[in-house]
Amino acid sequence: MAEATLFTPYTMGAVALSNRIVMAPLTRNRAAGGFVPGPHAAQYYAQRASAGLLIAEATQISQQGQGYQDTPGIYSDAQIAGWRVVTDAVHQAGGKIVLQLWHVGRISHVDLQPEGKAPVAPSAIRAEAKTFVNNGFSDTSVPRALELSELPGIIADFRQAAANAITAGFDCVEVHGANGYLLDQFAKDGANVRTDAYGGSVENRARLMLEVTAAVIEEVGAGRTGIRLSPTTPANGISSSDPQTQFNYIVAELDKLGLAYIHVIEGATGGPRDIAPFDFDALRQAFSHTYIANNNYDLKLANDRLAAGKADLIAFGRPFIANPDLVARLQSGTPLAEMNPATLYGGGAEGYTDYPTAA
Ligand code: 8OZ
């Protein structure tokens, strides 16, 4: 058989993909009132439906799980109805779409939290990070440590959000286990100094991520569940003293759950791939199903890694912003357009649905 390239079809569990290009989740802060997907979201995603798989932007599973202004949710009936418009438009355009389920943990601000209370985290340690709130960047608020008795409620919120996503017409769901948000905070000792069953050892720090994933699988099926991981990223002030040990364990345990994919940010999110020594191939080898590789790939690196069997799918993030026809451009060698950073977060159609195709 010929070696795979980005343009070779792929079957991920029950989902048939027309190519191996994945649109990575991109936060765009354009939700409408009630944190319902905004009026241009369906067109935005449908314009990009030639990707083998779209992963929609990070979407909070509860108000407590929100950390930035105007990000969408998946916990109310209006949000489900709003997302249904998006998934219908993408399916109409021949695409497949996943929803990323998000709890930010300590990467939040009191002004976004229920009753203005502190954001929640494994431990009461503030992240050295900013969030976007009240139309500007602010330091994240000091969080409070979650009580053991609150963790089942968070698992239940993820489970309900997954069910809601399937009701809204998504093909799969992706647990956000990356980028210094709640599940990554539990997994890494820079944010987790708990002394109960959810802190300390590698096994204990992995527990919440694994319990959430198991609950989501129980709800929507392993074939419709993936997870995003970022073992070495410093994003959002996160740090780990033992990423290789921790993520070798996590991926081995995830493999037992039989989920459809792991989506791995190789290096610093949106930055250098070689930020720290880490054997990503070990994760690929420890996992029986689909490995989606992400972070600063170009056409050559993507095709090299696919041909070498080091990944099944390659996710591109920022190139999709200004190139709705990224697949066609990569295939034809058409130069890529540059996105305008001024219209990345917030606003309307400008810098969102008005980037033209090359043709
Ligand atoms: C950029 C801005 C806000 C949030 C992530 C959900 O890093 C995000 C995010 C990215 O995963």
Short mmCIF file of N, CA, C and O in Angstrom, two decimals, residues 187-190 200-203 205 231-232 239-250 278:
data_model
loop_
_atom_site.label_atom_id
_atom_site.label_comp_id
_atom_site.label_asym_id
_atom_site.label_seq_id
_atom_site.Cartn_x
_atom_site.Cartn_y
_atom_site.Cartn_z
N ALA A 187 -3.50 16.91 36.81
CA ALA A 187 -2.47 15.95 36.40
C ALA A 187 -1.06 16.39 36.76
O ALA A 187 -0.16 15.56 36.90
N LYS A 188 -0.85 17.72 36.90
CA LYS A 188 0.52 18.22 37.02
C LYS A 188 0.80 18.81 38.40
O LYS A 188 0.00 19.59 38.94
N ASP A 189 1.95 18.48 38.93
CA ASP A 189 2.25 18.84 40.32
C ASP A 189 2.54 20.32 40.51
O ASP A 189 2.58 20.79 41.66
N GLY A 190 2.72 21.07 39.43
CA GLY A 190 2.86 22.53 39.58
C GLY A 190 1.57 23.20 40.02
O GLY A 190 1.59 24.33 40.52
N GLY A 200 -0.74 13.94 44.67
CA GLY A 200 0.43 13.17 45.11
C GLY A 200 0.97 12.28 44.02
O GLY A 200 1.69 12.74 43.12
N SER A 201 0.59 11.03 44.03
CA SER A 201 1.18 10.06 43.09
C SER A 201 0.72 10.32 41.65
O SER A 201 -0.29 10.99 41.40
N VAL A 202 1.45 9.74 40.72
CA VAL A 202 1.08 9.78 39.30
C VAL A 202 -0.36 9.28 39.11
O VAL A 202 -1.16 9.90 38.40
N GLU A 203 -0.68 8.17 39.78
CA GLU A 203 -2.02 7.58 39.65
C GLU A 203 -3.09 8.54 40.18
O GLU A 203 -4.14 8.72 39.57
N ARG A 205 -2.95 11.83 40.56
CA ARG A 205 -3.11 13.06 39.77
C ARG A 205 -3.84 12.79 38.45
O ARG A 205 -4.48 13.68 37.89
N PRO A 231 1.52 17.32 27.26
CA PRO A 231 2.42 16.95 28.37
C PRO A 231 3.44 18.01 28.77
O PRO A 231 3.73 18.16 29.95
N THR A 232 3.97 18.75 27.80
CA THR A 232 5.09 19.65 28.12
C THR A 232 4.76 21.14 27.99
O THR A 232 5.62 21.97 28.19
N SER A 239 2.94 23.61 35.05
CA SER A 239 4.26 22.97 35.04
C SER A 239 4.16 21.59 35.67
O SER A 239 3.24 21.31 36.45
N SER A 240 5.09 20.75 35.27
CA SER A 240 5.12 19.37 35.76
C SER A 240 6.55 18.95 35.97
O SER A 240 7.41 19.22 35.13
N SER A 241 6.82 18.25 37.06
CA SER A 241 8.19 17.77 37.30
C SER A 241 8.43 16.42 36.64
O SER A 241 9.57 15.97 36.59
N ASP A 242 7.36 15.75 36.17
CA ASP A 242 7.52 14.39 35.66
C ASP A 242 6.60 14.10 34.47
O ASP A 242 5.85 13.12 34.49
N PRO A 243 6.64 14.93 33.43
CA PRO A 243 5.66 14.74 32.35
C PRO A 243 5.74 13.39 31.67
O PRO A 243 4.70 12.81 31.34
N GLN A 244 6.93 12.86 31.46
CA GLN A 244 7.00 11.58 30.74
C GLN A 244 6.34 10.45 31.53
O GLN A 244 5.52 9.70 31.01
N THR A 245 6.71 10.36 32.80
CA THR A 245 6.10 9.32 33.66
C THR A 245 4.59 9.50 33.74
O THR A 245 3.81 8.54 33.61
N GLN A 246 4.18 10.76 33.93
CA GLN A 246 2.76 11.04 34.11
C GLN A 246 1.95 10.68 32.86
O GLN A 246 0.91 10.04 32.95
N PHE A 247 2.45 11.09 31.70
CA PHE A 247 1.65 10.89 30.49
C PHE A 247 1.83 9.49 29.91
O PHE A 247 0.92 8.99 29.24
N ASN A 248 2.94 8.83 30.17
CA ASN A 248 3.01 7.41 29.82
C ASN A 248 1.91 6.65 30.56
O ASN A 248 1.22 5.79 29.98
N TYR A 249 1.75 6.96 31.83
CA TYR A 249 0.71 6.31 32.63
C TYR A 249 -0.69 6.67 32.12
O TYR A 249 -1.54 5.80 31.91
N ILE A 250 -0.92 7.97 31.92
CA ILE A 250 -2.26 8.42 31.48
C ILE A 250 -2.64 7.74 30.16
O ILE A 250 -3.75 7.23 30.02
N PHE A 278 10.99 15.16 25.38
CA PHE A 278 9.81 14.32 25.64
C PHE A 278 9.66 13.36 24.48
O PHE A 278 9.78 13.75 23.32
#
